[in-house]
Tab-separated table of C-alpha atoms in Angstrom:
chain	number	residue	atom	x	y	z
A	1	MET	CA	0.000	0.000	0.000
A	2	ALA	CA	2.069	2.848	1.502
A	3	LEU	CA	3.151	4.931	-0.154
A	4	ARG	CA	4.643	5.474	-2.163
A	5	ALA	CA	2.684	6.528	-0.655
A	6	PHE	CA	3.457	7.807	0.452
A	7	ARG	CA	5.926	12.704	1.773
A	8	GLY	CA	8.718	15.111	2.495
A	9	SER	CA	7.258	18.519	1.654
A	10	ALA	CA	7.396	21.694	3.661
A	11	LEU	CA	3.650	22.080	3.493
A	12	LEU	CA	2.702	18.569	4.470
A	13	TRP	CA	3.713	18.668	8.103
A	14	PRO	CA	0.985	16.458	9.526
A	15	LEU	CA	0.453	14.717	6.193
A	16	SER	CA	4.016	13.580	6.139
A	17	ARG	CA	3.595	12.054	9.548
A	18	ARG	CA	0.131	10.609	9.069
A	19	LEU	CA	0.821	9.323	5.592
A	20	ARG	CA	3.663	7.234	6.934
A	21	GLN	CA	1.394	5.808	9.583
A	22	ILE	CA	-1.602	5.040	7.447
A	23	MET	CA	-0.637	5.063	3.777
A	24	LEU	CA	1.537	2.101	4.305
A	25	THR	CA	3.842	4.313	6.184
A	26	SER	CA	4.795	5.574	9.575
A	27	LEU	CA	7.475	7.639	11.198
A	28	ALA	CA	9.474	5.229	13.263
A	29	ALA	CA	12.867	5.716	14.789
A	30	VAL	CA	15.642	4.828	12.410
A	31	GLY	CA	17.742	2.100	13.831
A	32	LEU	CA	15.141	0.324	15.940
A	33	ALA	CA	16.113	-3.327	16.081
A	34	VAL	CA	13.131	-5.466	16.984
A	35	SER	CA	14.712	-8.844	16.494
A	36	ALA	CA	18.105	-10.034	17.537
A	37	GLY	CA	20.782	-10.879	14.990
A	38	ALA	CA	23.956	-9.412	13.624
A	39	CYS	CA	23.743	-6.921	10.781
A	40	THR	CA	24.983	-8.613	7.652
A	41	SER	CA	26.825	-6.383	5.240
A	42	SER	CA	29.321	-6.630	2.473
A	43	SER	CA	32.782	-5.154	2.607
A	44	SER	CA	32.870	-4.765	-1.157
A	45	THR	CA	31.655	-1.799	-3.183
A	46	SER	CA	31.477	-3.822	-6.367
A	47	SER	CA	28.557	-2.882	-8.594
A	48	ALA	CA	28.465	-6.252	-10.317
A	49	PRO	CA	24.857	-7.428	-10.365
A	50	ALA	CA	23.738	-10.422	-8.381
A	51	SER	CA	22.709	-13.259	-10.660
A	52	SER	CA	21.710	-16.152	-8.443
A	53	ALA	CA	20.523	-17.026	-4.973
A	54	SER	CA	22.629	-20.099	-4.395
A	55	GLY	CA	22.684	-21.618	-0.934
A	56	LYS	CA	20.164	-22.654	1.680
A	57	VAL	CA	17.802	-20.330	3.497
A	58	GLY	CA	19.232	-19.448	6.877
A	59	GLY	CA	21.894	-17.324	8.513
A	60	SER	CA	21.535	-13.611	9.211
A	61	LEU	CA	19.362	-11.052	7.432
A	62	THR	CA	18.980	-7.300	7.876
A	63	VAL	CA	15.701	-5.846	6.658
A	64	TRP	CA	14.713	-2.170	6.536
A	65	VAL	CA	10.944	-1.497	6.553
A	66	ASP	CA	8.399	1.180	7.338
A	67	SER	CA	6.204	0.578	10.378
A	68	VAL	CA	3.312	-0.765	8.300
A	69	ARG	CA	5.582	-3.522	6.979
A	70	LEU	CA	6.926	-4.242	10.454
A	71	PRO	CA	4.406	-7.081	11.068
A	72	VAL	CA	5.510	-8.985	7.954
A	73	ALA	CA	9.163	-8.778	8.975
A	74	GLN	CA	8.335	-9.948	12.466
A	75	ALA	CA	6.142	-12.751	11.108
A	76	TYR	CA	8.916	-13.950	8.800
A	77	ALA	CA	11.339	-14.083	11.716
A	78	LYS	CA	8.846	-16.112	13.753
A	79	ALA	CA	8.130	-18.500	10.868
A	80	HIS	CA	11.844	-18.971	10.098
A	81	PRO	CA	13.652	-19.620	13.404
A	82	ASN	CA	16.781	-20.632	11.476
A	83	VAL	CA	17.109	-17.055	10.185
A	84	HIS	CA	18.457	-14.355	12.494
A	85	VAL	CA	16.468	-11.335	11.331
A	86	ARG	CA	17.502	-7.844	12.297
A	87	ILE	CA	14.674	-5.416	11.542
A	88	VAL	CA	15.201	-1.677	11.237
A	89	THR	CA	12.257	0.696	10.820
A	90	PHE	CA	12.647	3.988	8.987
A	91	ASP	CA	10.450	6.642	7.409
A	92	GLY	CA	10.161	4.756	4.135
A	93	ASP	CA	11.218	7.827	2.136
A	94	GLY	CA	7.626	8.951	2.131
A	95	ASN	CA	6.551	12.045	0.193
A	96	GLY	CA	9.777	12.164	-1.721
A	97	ALA	CA	12.278	12.330	1.117
A	98	THR	CA	15.838	11.325	0.232
A	99	THR	CA	16.728	9.449	3.403
A	100	MET	CA	17.690	6.285	1.588
A	101	GLN	CA	19.837	8.043	-1.018
A	102	THR	CA	21.906	9.540	1.768
A	103	LYS	CA	22.186	6.178	3.542
A	104	ILE	CA	23.251	4.272	0.434
A	105	GLN	CA	25.852	6.863	-0.477
A	106	LEU	CA	27.300	6.502	3.027
A	107	TRP	CA	27.360	2.691	2.827
A	108	ASN	CA	28.999	2.832	-0.583
A	109	ARG	CA	31.721	5.159	0.725
A	110	THR	CA	32.449	3.036	3.781
A	111	GLY	CA	32.038	-0.280	1.971
A	112	SER	CA	29.728	-1.690	4.641
A	113	GLY	CA	26.336	-1.325	6.277
A	114	TRP	CA	24.035	-2.251	3.405
A	115	PRO	CA	20.854	-4.069	4.503
A	116	ASP	CA	19.913	-7.222	2.629
A	117	VAL	CA	16.368	-6.067	1.865
A	118	ILE	CA	14.655	-2.672	1.806
A	119	PHE	CA	10.962	-1.860	1.569
A	120	SER	CA	10.315	1.613	0.177
A	121	GLU	CA	7.137	3.632	0.250
A	122	GLN	CA	8.576	5.588	-2.651
A	123	VAL	CA	7.660	3.693	-5.812
A	124	ASN	CA	10.333	5.415	-7.899
A	125	ASP	CA	13.190	4.376	-5.591
A	126	PRO	CA	14.183	1.309	-7.658
A	127	VAL	CA	14.732	3.581	-10.677
A	128	TRP	CA	17.699	5.313	-9.056
A	129	MET	CA	18.747	2.379	-6.830
A	130	ALA	CA	19.524	0.350	-9.951
A	131	LYS	CA	21.785	3.013	-11.464
A	132	PRO	CA	25.151	4.649	-10.699
A	133	PRO	CA	26.254	6.111	-8.404
A	134	PHE	CA	23.992	4.099	-6.054
A	135	ASN	CA	24.189	0.616	-7.613
A	136	PHE	CA	22.181	-0.911	-4.784
A	137	ALA	CA	19.340	-2.944	-6.289
A	138	ALA	CA	19.941	-6.523	-7.387
A	139	PRO	CA	18.209	-7.883	-10.505
A	140	ILE	CA	15.323	-10.118	-9.476
A	141	LYS	CA	15.766	-12.660	-12.264
A	142	GLY	CA	17.469	-15.754	-10.916
A	143	LEU	CA	16.665	-14.840	-7.324
A	144	ILE	CA	12.948	-15.640	-7.503
A	145	PRO	CA	11.475	-18.252	-9.879
A	146	GLN	CA	9.950	-16.931	-13.091
A	147	SER	CA	6.828	-18.983	-12.382
A	148	ILE	CA	6.297	-16.727	-9.359
A	149	LEU	CA	7.313	-13.462	-11.046
A	150	SER	CA	4.878	-14.038	-13.901
A	151	GLN	CA	1.936	-13.675	-11.525
A	152	TRP	CA	2.398	-9.956	-10.997
A	153	PRO	CA	0.253	-7.804	-13.327
A	154	SER	CA	2.208	-6.241	-16.181
A	155	PRO	CA	1.799	-2.592	-14.997
A	156	SER	CA	3.341	-3.617	-11.675
A	157	THR	CA	6.246	-5.460	-13.305
A	158	THR	CA	6.812	-2.525	-15.652
A	159	GLN	CA	7.188	-0.167	-12.701
A	160	CYS	CA	9.988	-2.402	-11.382
A	161	THR	CA	11.766	-2.769	-14.729
A	162	ILE	CA	14.613	-0.409	-15.610
A	163	ASN	CA	16.320	-0.680	-18.990
A	164	GLY	CA	14.864	-4.124	-19.517
A	165	THR	CA	15.853	-5.563	-16.124
A	166	GLN	CA	13.487	-6.127	-13.199
A	167	TYR	CA	14.877	-4.798	-9.912
A	168	CYS	CA	12.008	-5.056	-7.445
A	169	LEU	CA	8.725	-6.685	-6.506
A	170	GLN	CA	5.737	-4.525	-5.710
A	171	ASP	CA	4.082	-5.279	-2.387
A	172	ASN	CA	0.567	-4.132	-3.224
A	173	LEU	CA	-1.251	-2.321	-5.982
A	174	ALA	CA	-2.554	1.163	-5.354
A	175	GLN	CA	-4.994	1.597	-8.203
A	176	VAL	CA	-7.421	4.502	-7.919
A	177	VAL	CA	-11.184	3.939	-7.735
A	178	LEU	CA	-14.076	6.222	-6.796
A	179	TRP	CA	-14.912	5.814	-3.130
A	180	TYR	CA	-18.344	7.071	-2.137
A	181	ASN	CA	-20.710	7.202	0.813
A	182	LYS	CA	-23.685	5.104	-0.301
A	183	LYS	CA	-25.852	6.275	2.586
A	184	LEU	CA	-25.325	9.970	1.827
A	185	MET	CA	-25.595	9.579	-1.953
A	186	THR	CA	-28.987	7.896	-1.504
A	187	GLN	CA	-30.086	10.432	1.093
A	188	PHE	CA	-29.206	13.380	-1.181
A	189	GLY	CA	-30.638	11.754	-4.297
A	190	TYR	CA	-27.388	11.622	-6.287
A	191	THR	CA	-26.515	8.918	-8.804
A	192	VAL	CA	-22.985	7.532	-8.581
A	193	PRO	CA	-21.049	9.197	-11.434
A	194	THR	CA	-19.153	7.317	-14.108
A	195	THR	CA	-17.353	10.289	-15.684
A	196	TRP	CA	-15.279	13.159	-14.349
A	197	GLN	CA	-17.838	15.552	-15.791
A	198	GLN	CA	-20.719	13.934	-13.866
A	199	TRP	CA	-18.580	13.946	-10.714
A	200	ALA	CA	-17.843	17.669	-11.137
A	201	ALA	CA	-21.511	18.464	-11.775
A	202	ILE	CA	-22.426	16.813	-8.484
A	203	GLY	CA	-19.718	18.906	-6.830
A	204	GLN	CA	-21.352	22.084	-8.083
A	205	LYS	CA	-24.721	20.951	-6.722
A	206	VAL	CA	-23.226	19.906	-3.391
A	207	ALA	CA	-21.693	23.352	-2.900
A	208	THR	CA	-25.141	24.973	-2.995
A	209	GLN	CA	-27.486	22.196	-1.849
A	210	HIS	CA	-25.306	20.561	0.820
A	211	PRO	CA	-22.524	23.025	1.728
A	212	GLY	CA	-19.752	21.572	3.843
A	213	TYR	CA	-19.758	18.173	2.147
A	214	ILE	CA	-16.889	17.227	-0.144
A	215	ILE	CA	-16.321	15.029	-3.218
A	216	GLY	CA	-12.521	14.779	-3.029
A	217	THR	CA	-9.340	16.498	-1.904
A	218	SER	CA	-6.523	18.320	-3.666
A	219	GLY	CA	-4.106	18.673	-0.782
A	220	GLU	CA	-2.312	15.328	-0.860
A	221	SER	CA	1.272	15.269	-2.046
A	222	PHE	CA	0.065	12.746	-4.637
A	223	SER	CA	-3.133	14.558	-5.718
A	224	HIS	CA	-1.695	15.257	-9.152
A	225	TRP	CA	-1.261	11.502	-9.611
A	226	ILE	CA	-4.938	10.892	-8.840
A	227	TYR	CA	-6.348	13.574	-11.116
A	228	PHE	CA	-3.823	14.247	-13.859
A	229	TRP	CA	-2.580	10.688	-14.303
A	230	GLY	CA	-6.247	9.682	-14.348
A	231	ASN	CA	-6.780	11.912	-17.391
A	232	GLN	CA	-3.610	10.920	-19.273
A	233	CYS	CA	-1.865	14.229	-18.631
A	234	PRO	CA	1.778	13.909	-19.785
A	235	LEU	CA	3.677	15.039	-16.704
A	236	GLU	CA	6.149	12.140	-16.636
A	237	LYS	CA	6.096	10.442	-20.018
A	238	LEU	CA	9.349	8.900	-21.206
A	239	GLN	CA	9.860	9.102	-24.966
A	240	GLY	CA	13.160	7.481	-25.798
A	241	SER	CA	15.874	9.536	-24.114
A	242	GLN	CA	13.555	12.437	-23.353
A	243	LEU	CA	10.967	13.058	-20.664
A	244	LEU	CA	7.776	14.762	-21.790
A	245	ILE	CA	6.431	17.282	-19.276
A	246	ASN	CA	3.651	19.303	-20.858
A	247	THR	CA	1.210	20.991	-18.500
A	248	SER	CA	-0.310	22.849	-21.453
A	249	ASP	CA	-1.527	19.594	-23.017
A	250	THR	CA	-5.323	19.555	-23.226
A	251	HIS	CA	-5.465	16.488	-20.951
A	252	CYS	CA	-3.819	18.644	-18.286
A	253	THR	CA	-5.591	21.958	-18.839
A	254	GLU	CA	-9.031	20.342	-19.084
A	255	MET	CA	-8.560	18.559	-15.760
A	256	ALA	CA	-7.262	21.756	-14.157
A	257	SER	CA	-10.286	23.651	-15.499
A	258	LEU	CA	-12.615	20.969	-14.143
A	259	LEU	CA	-11.020	21.069	-10.685
A	260	THR	CA	-10.579	24.839	-10.335
A	261	PRO	CA	-14.222	25.730	-9.479
A	262	LEU	CA	-14.515	22.687	-7.200
A	263	ILE	CA	-11.487	23.788	-5.191
A	264	LYS	CA	-12.926	27.301	-5.038
A	265	ASN	CA	-16.386	26.189	-3.854
A	266	GLY	CA	-14.877	23.964	-1.158
A	267	THR	CA	-15.964	20.541	-2.425
A	268	VAL	CA	-12.362	19.549	-3.301
A	269	PRO	CA	-10.402	21.369	-0.573
A	270	PRO	CA	-6.586	21.671	-0.603
A	271	LEU	CA	-6.321	19.656	2.608
A	272	SER	CA	-4.838	16.252	3.288
A	273	VAL	CA	-6.980	13.509	4.768
A	274	PHE	CA	-4.080	12.814	7.133
A	275	THR	CA	-4.245	16.172	8.920
A	276	PRO	CA	-6.090	16.622	12.221
A	277	ASP	CA	-8.044	19.495	10.659
A	278	PHE	CA	-9.424	17.260	7.935
A	279	ALA	CA	-10.530	14.528	10.324
A	280	LYS	CA	-12.153	17.077	12.620
A	281	LYS	CA	-13.971	18.860	9.814
A	282	TYR	CA	-15.066	15.961	7.611
A	283	GLY	CA	-14.648	12.703	9.528
A	284	GLY	CA	-16.224	10.938	12.466
A	285	ALA	CA	-19.629	12.170	13.534
A	286	ASN	CA	-19.475	14.976	10.950
A	287	ASP	CA	-19.386	12.369	8.161
A	288	LYS	CA	-19.115	14.849	5.308
A	289	VAL	CA	-17.149	12.823	2.753
A	290	LEU	CA	-19.668	12.243	-0.023
A	291	MET	CA	-17.136	10.938	-2.566
A	292	MET	CA	-13.382	10.687	-2.910
A	293	PRO	CA	-11.255	9.432	-5.813
A	294	GLY	CA	-8.427	7.528	-4.160
A	295	PRO	CA	-6.280	4.389	-4.162
A	296	SER	CA	-7.452	0.960	-3.085
A	297	TRP	CA	-5.814	1.206	0.326
A	298	TYR	CA	-8.161	4.071	1.275
A	299	ALA	CA	-10.706	1.304	1.972
A	300	GLN	CA	-9.967	0.943	5.648
A	301	ALA	CA	-6.767	2.900	6.211
A	302	VAL	CA	-8.503	6.215	5.515
A	303	PHE	CA	-12.255	5.853	5.948
A	304	GLN	CA	-12.258	3.471	8.882
A	305	ALA	CA	-8.957	3.985	10.703
A	306	THR	CA	-8.322	7.692	10.061
A	307	LEU	CA	-11.700	9.358	9.523
A	308	HIS	CA	-13.717	6.876	11.623
A	309	ILE	CA	-16.654	6.875	9.243
A	310	PRO	CA	-19.262	4.436	10.616
A	311	ALA	CA	-19.731	0.990	9.099
A	312	GLY	CA	-22.305	0.390	6.386
A	313	GLN	CA	-21.690	3.596	4.441
A	314	ILE	CA	-18.535	3.442	2.297
A	315	THR	CA	-17.973	1.441	-0.881
A	316	ALA	CA	-16.170	1.778	-4.220
A	317	ALA	CA	-17.217	2.390	-7.821
A	318	MET	CA	-15.268	2.144	-11.057
A	319	PRO	CA	-12.592	4.776	-11.780
A	320	LEU	CA	-14.006	7.878	-13.423
A	321	GLN	CA	-13.436	8.273	-17.152
A	322	TRP	CA	-13.063	11.435	-19.187
A	323	LYS	CA	-16.291	11.941	-21.159
A	324	ASN	CA	-16.633	8.965	-23.502
A	325	GLU	CA	-12.922	8.150	-23.717
A	326	THR	CA	-11.543	4.720	-22.857
A	327	PRO	CA	-11.421	4.445	-19.062
A	328	VAL	CA	-7.983	4.643	-17.479
A	329	THR	CA	-6.895	5.093	-13.916
A	330	THR	CA	-3.936	5.944	-11.781
A	331	GLY	CA	-1.632	3.321	-10.326
A	332	GLN	CA	1.117	3.083	-7.736
A	333	VAL	CA	-0.332	5.726	-5.379
A	334	GLY	CA	1.513	3.928	-2.658
A	335	GLY	CA	2.039	0.227	-3.207
A	336	GLY	CA	5.724	0.227	-2.480
A	337	PRO	CA	8.525	-2.016	-3.794
A	338	TRP	CA	10.696	-4.615	-2.084
A	339	ILE	CA	14.330	-4.301	-3.180
A	340	ILE	CA	17.111	-6.832	-2.610
A	341	SER	CA	20.645	-5.519	-2.163
A	342	ARG	CA	23.246	-6.628	-4.681
A	343	HIS	CA	25.732	-6.384	-1.794
A	344	SER	CA	23.950	-9.035	0.276
A	345	LYS	CA	26.056	-12.007	1.376
A	346	ASN	CA	22.867	-14.008	1.847
A	347	LEU	CA	20.958	-13.669	-1.408
A	348	ALA	CA	19.075	-16.950	-1.020
A	349	THR	CA	17.551	-15.831	2.268
A	350	ALA	CA	16.954	-12.263	1.067
A	351	ALA	CA	15.042	-13.609	-1.935
A	352	ASP	CA	13.130	-16.031	0.272
A	353	PHE	CA	12.100	-13.165	2.540
A	354	VAL	CA	10.799	-11.035	-0.335
A	355	GLN	CA	8.972	-13.955	-1.908
A	356	TRP	CA	7.371	-14.891	1.422
A	357	ALA	CA	6.407	-11.282	2.185
A	358	THR	CA	4.666	-10.817	-1.158
A	359	THR	CA	3.123	-14.231	-1.800
A	360	VAL	CA	2.415	-15.810	1.615
A	361	PHE	CA	1.935	-13.184	4.322
A	362	ASN	CA	-1.784	-12.404	4.662
A	363	PRO	CA	-2.920	-12.556	8.304
A	364	PRO	CA	-6.371	-11.463	9.506
A	365	GLY	CA	-6.995	-8.918	12.215
A	366	ALA	CA	-4.878	-5.963	13.269
A	367	ASN	CA	-1.859	-6.972	11.193
A	368	ALA	CA	-3.845	-7.659	8.013
A	369	ARG	CA	-2.481	-6.362	4.737
A	370	PRO	CA	-3.724	-2.789	4.255
A	371	GLY	CA	-3.701	-2.898	0.453
A	372	TYR	CA	-4.510	-4.987	-2.593
A	373	PRO	CA	-1.680	-7.566	-2.979
A	374	ALA	CA	0.228	-7.239	-6.242
A	375	TYR	CA	0.725	-11.025	-6.423
A	376	GLU	CA	-2.441	-12.176	-8.173
A	377	PRO	CA	-3.140	-15.450	-6.301
A	378	LEU	CA	-2.836	-13.641	-2.986
A	379	ALA	CA	-4.959	-10.768	-4.315
A	380	ASN	CA	-7.806	-13.197	-4.957
A	381	THR	CA	-7.650	-14.407	-1.354
A	382	TRP	CA	-7.460	-10.850	-0.040
A	383	LEU	CA	-10.391	-9.701	-2.184
A	384	LYS	CA	-12.543	-12.571	-0.954
A	385	ALA	CA	-11.944	-11.566	2.656
A	386	LEU	CA	-12.549	-7.881	1.915
A	387	SER	CA	-15.815	-8.598	0.106
A	388	ALA	CA	-17.162	-10.228	3.271
A	389	ASN	CA	-16.122	-7.342	5.519
A	390	PRO	CA	-19.259	-5.868	7.131
A	391	TYR	CA	-17.688	-2.414	7.236
A	392	PHE	CA	-18.635	-1.718	3.618
A	393	ALA	CA	-22.068	-0.651	2.398
A	394	ALA	CA	-21.608	-2.843	-0.683
A	395	ASP	CA	-18.838	-5.060	-2.014
A	396	PRO	CA	-15.992	-2.740	-3.151
A	397	THR	CA	-13.884	-5.496	-4.691
A	398	PRO	CA	-15.315	-5.635	-8.251
A	399	ALA	CA	-14.290	-2.017	-8.821
A	400	MET	CA	-10.844	-2.641	-7.331
A	401	LYS	CA	-10.263	-5.694	-9.466
A	402	ALA	CA	-11.368	-3.958	-12.657
A	403	ALA	CA	-9.228	-0.900	-11.904
A	404	ALA	CA	-6.113	-3.057	-11.568
A	405	SER	CA	-6.131	-3.589	-15.331
A	406	LEU	CA	-6.911	0.027	-16.276
A	407	ILE	CA	-3.716	1.755	-15.131
A	408	TRP	CA	-2.514	4.185	-17.794
A	409	SER	CA	0.988	3.245	-18.938
A	410	GLY	CA	1.853	6.719	-20.242
A	411	TRP	CA	3.007	7.907	-16.822
A	412	ASN	CA	6.489	6.676	-16.007
A	413	LEU	CA	8.393	6.501	-12.757
A	414	VAL	CA	11.442	8.766	-12.642
A	415	THR	CA	14.505	9.084	-10.449
A	416	TYR	CA	13.399	12.302	-8.734
A	417	PRO	CA	10.446	12.689	-6.323
A	418	ASP	CA	7.656	14.816	-7.767
A	419	GLN	CA	5.412	14.942	-4.695
A	420	PRO	CA	7.275	17.855	-3.087
A	421	VAL	CA	6.946	19.760	-6.378
A	422	TRP	CA	3.154	19.496	-6.270
A	423	SER	CA	3.016	20.307	-2.561
A	424	ASN	CA	5.322	23.309	-2.649
A	425	THR	CA	4.393	24.754	-6.042
A	426	VAL	CA	0.658	24.061	-6.123
A	427	VAL	CA	-0.889	23.163	-2.772
A	428	THR	CA	0.656	26.093	-0.917
A	429	GLN	CA	-0.785	28.459	-3.517
A	430	LEU	CA	-4.198	26.776	-3.516
A	431	VAL	CA	-4.322	27.357	0.229
A	432	ALA	CA	-3.487	31.005	-0.484
A	433	GLY	CA	-6.468	31.269	-2.831
A	434	LYS	CA	-4.846	30.901	-6.246
A	435	SER	CA	-6.665	28.945	-8.961
A	436	LEU	CA	-5.300	25.613	-10.102
A	437	SER	CA	-5.480	26.619	-13.762
A	438	SER	CA	-3.302	29.651	-13.119
A	439	LEU	CA	-0.696	27.490	-11.373
A	440	MET	CA	-0.184	24.949	-14.141
A	441	PRO	CA	2.650	26.824	-15.935
A	442	ALA	CA	4.585	27.197	-12.679
A	443	PHE	CA	3.964	23.539	-11.866
A	444	GLY	CA	5.309	22.468	-15.250
A	445	HIS	CA	8.349	24.702	-14.863
A	446	ALA	CA	9.126	23.312	-11.399
A	447	LEU	CA	8.737	19.732	-12.649
A	448	SER	CA	11.092	20.467	-15.548
A	449	GLN	CA	13.677	21.926	-13.189
A	450	ALA	CA	13.515	18.844	-10.982
A	451	ALA	CA	13.821	16.555	-13.998
A	452	GLN	CA	16.760	18.445	-15.468
A	453	ALA	CA	18.529	18.479	-12.119
A	454	ALA	CA	18.149	14.694	-12.097
A	455	GLY	CA	19.777	14.456	-15.536
A	456	TYR	CA	16.736	14.145	-17.808
A	457	GLN	CA	16.395	15.825	-21.180
A	458	VAL	CA	12.971	17.462	-20.994
A	459	SER	CA	10.635	18.038	-23.918
A	460	GLN	CA	7.334	19.895	-23.931
């Protein structure tokens, strides 16, 4: 889940903290060892890729995770008493922080300290981890059987593939659907929309007929992923050696024009669901979330655990489409990859851990997986359990399952974090009263600067 999502902007003070706790994230103290065992590290700085996981499962293993993935690491240690697992929790690089870049550079300089496995909330981390000067990620091929790897959906595998080589396994999908409050929609006489235009029209009615209720938010660090990716806006589209960033494309300007009046009338406020203000204003007894486009992990992590919306009200509908165009949706809003270190001295056990974490671990109760498993056989089991959950007003799983195959492939992961760009360039100005449409040129310019600083050739 996560999250990719997942953080690191000046504006998103509480969001950064809450997003780590709920969006498959959590601020935990770096260096917390919760299981005994020596830290295994390599004394070599060789960048030669790992090619096999020879040897038996056992020995020592150091795993870095966010707090949401802490239960899986602990469960692996319990289920594998022959493995001495040292678990370290860290912030997961949420919201585009660069904690892990700094750590890896230090380990590379000293020639020691690399963990065997890292879970990242930042879905673009494998892109730079696989390249110089970091050279951290090990190719997955040969470490985990192809018969297992083939059961990840292609959009997920693509996100983990850099220059033709797969370097990670995604923990869970984070496809966007339309969440809505069935009780309120029925009470107010609204029909669940199927297009962005219908959704916006309801927002205009809500502002006058039911002021104070909302149909979405624009204040997340990943809001541009939800809306602009969902309308095929080319903000991160790789074309050969160039990166297309074109905020003046009609797919971008039309979405900005659609959102601008909704932000102004208060039905899509520039607030994060992870702030205390949001929960106080729209959650709990207030129960003012009428609709909300958001990733699959919103199911319980947001509506139940964060906003405390009562049971029997929330469910999911298909992702919104633009007019009569082919439906597409956003993916990887969270989700998070598992990455194996090419420096590991215990590749067999590192690979076994990642395979177990993504294909086996699925407990009920408090430690249940928060998001839709990327591994398809496990996803089917997870969906079956979710469909029977009495919290939902209707079964949300058909929409989730359909959305998993609708992720638009024209948005590519890049080496730089773009969440802080949205937060600092757009959200701060929305809070100040500026219109989203007027901010699009500045947003595009800031994205281009970030891309160029990361070494990309940018086209518009």
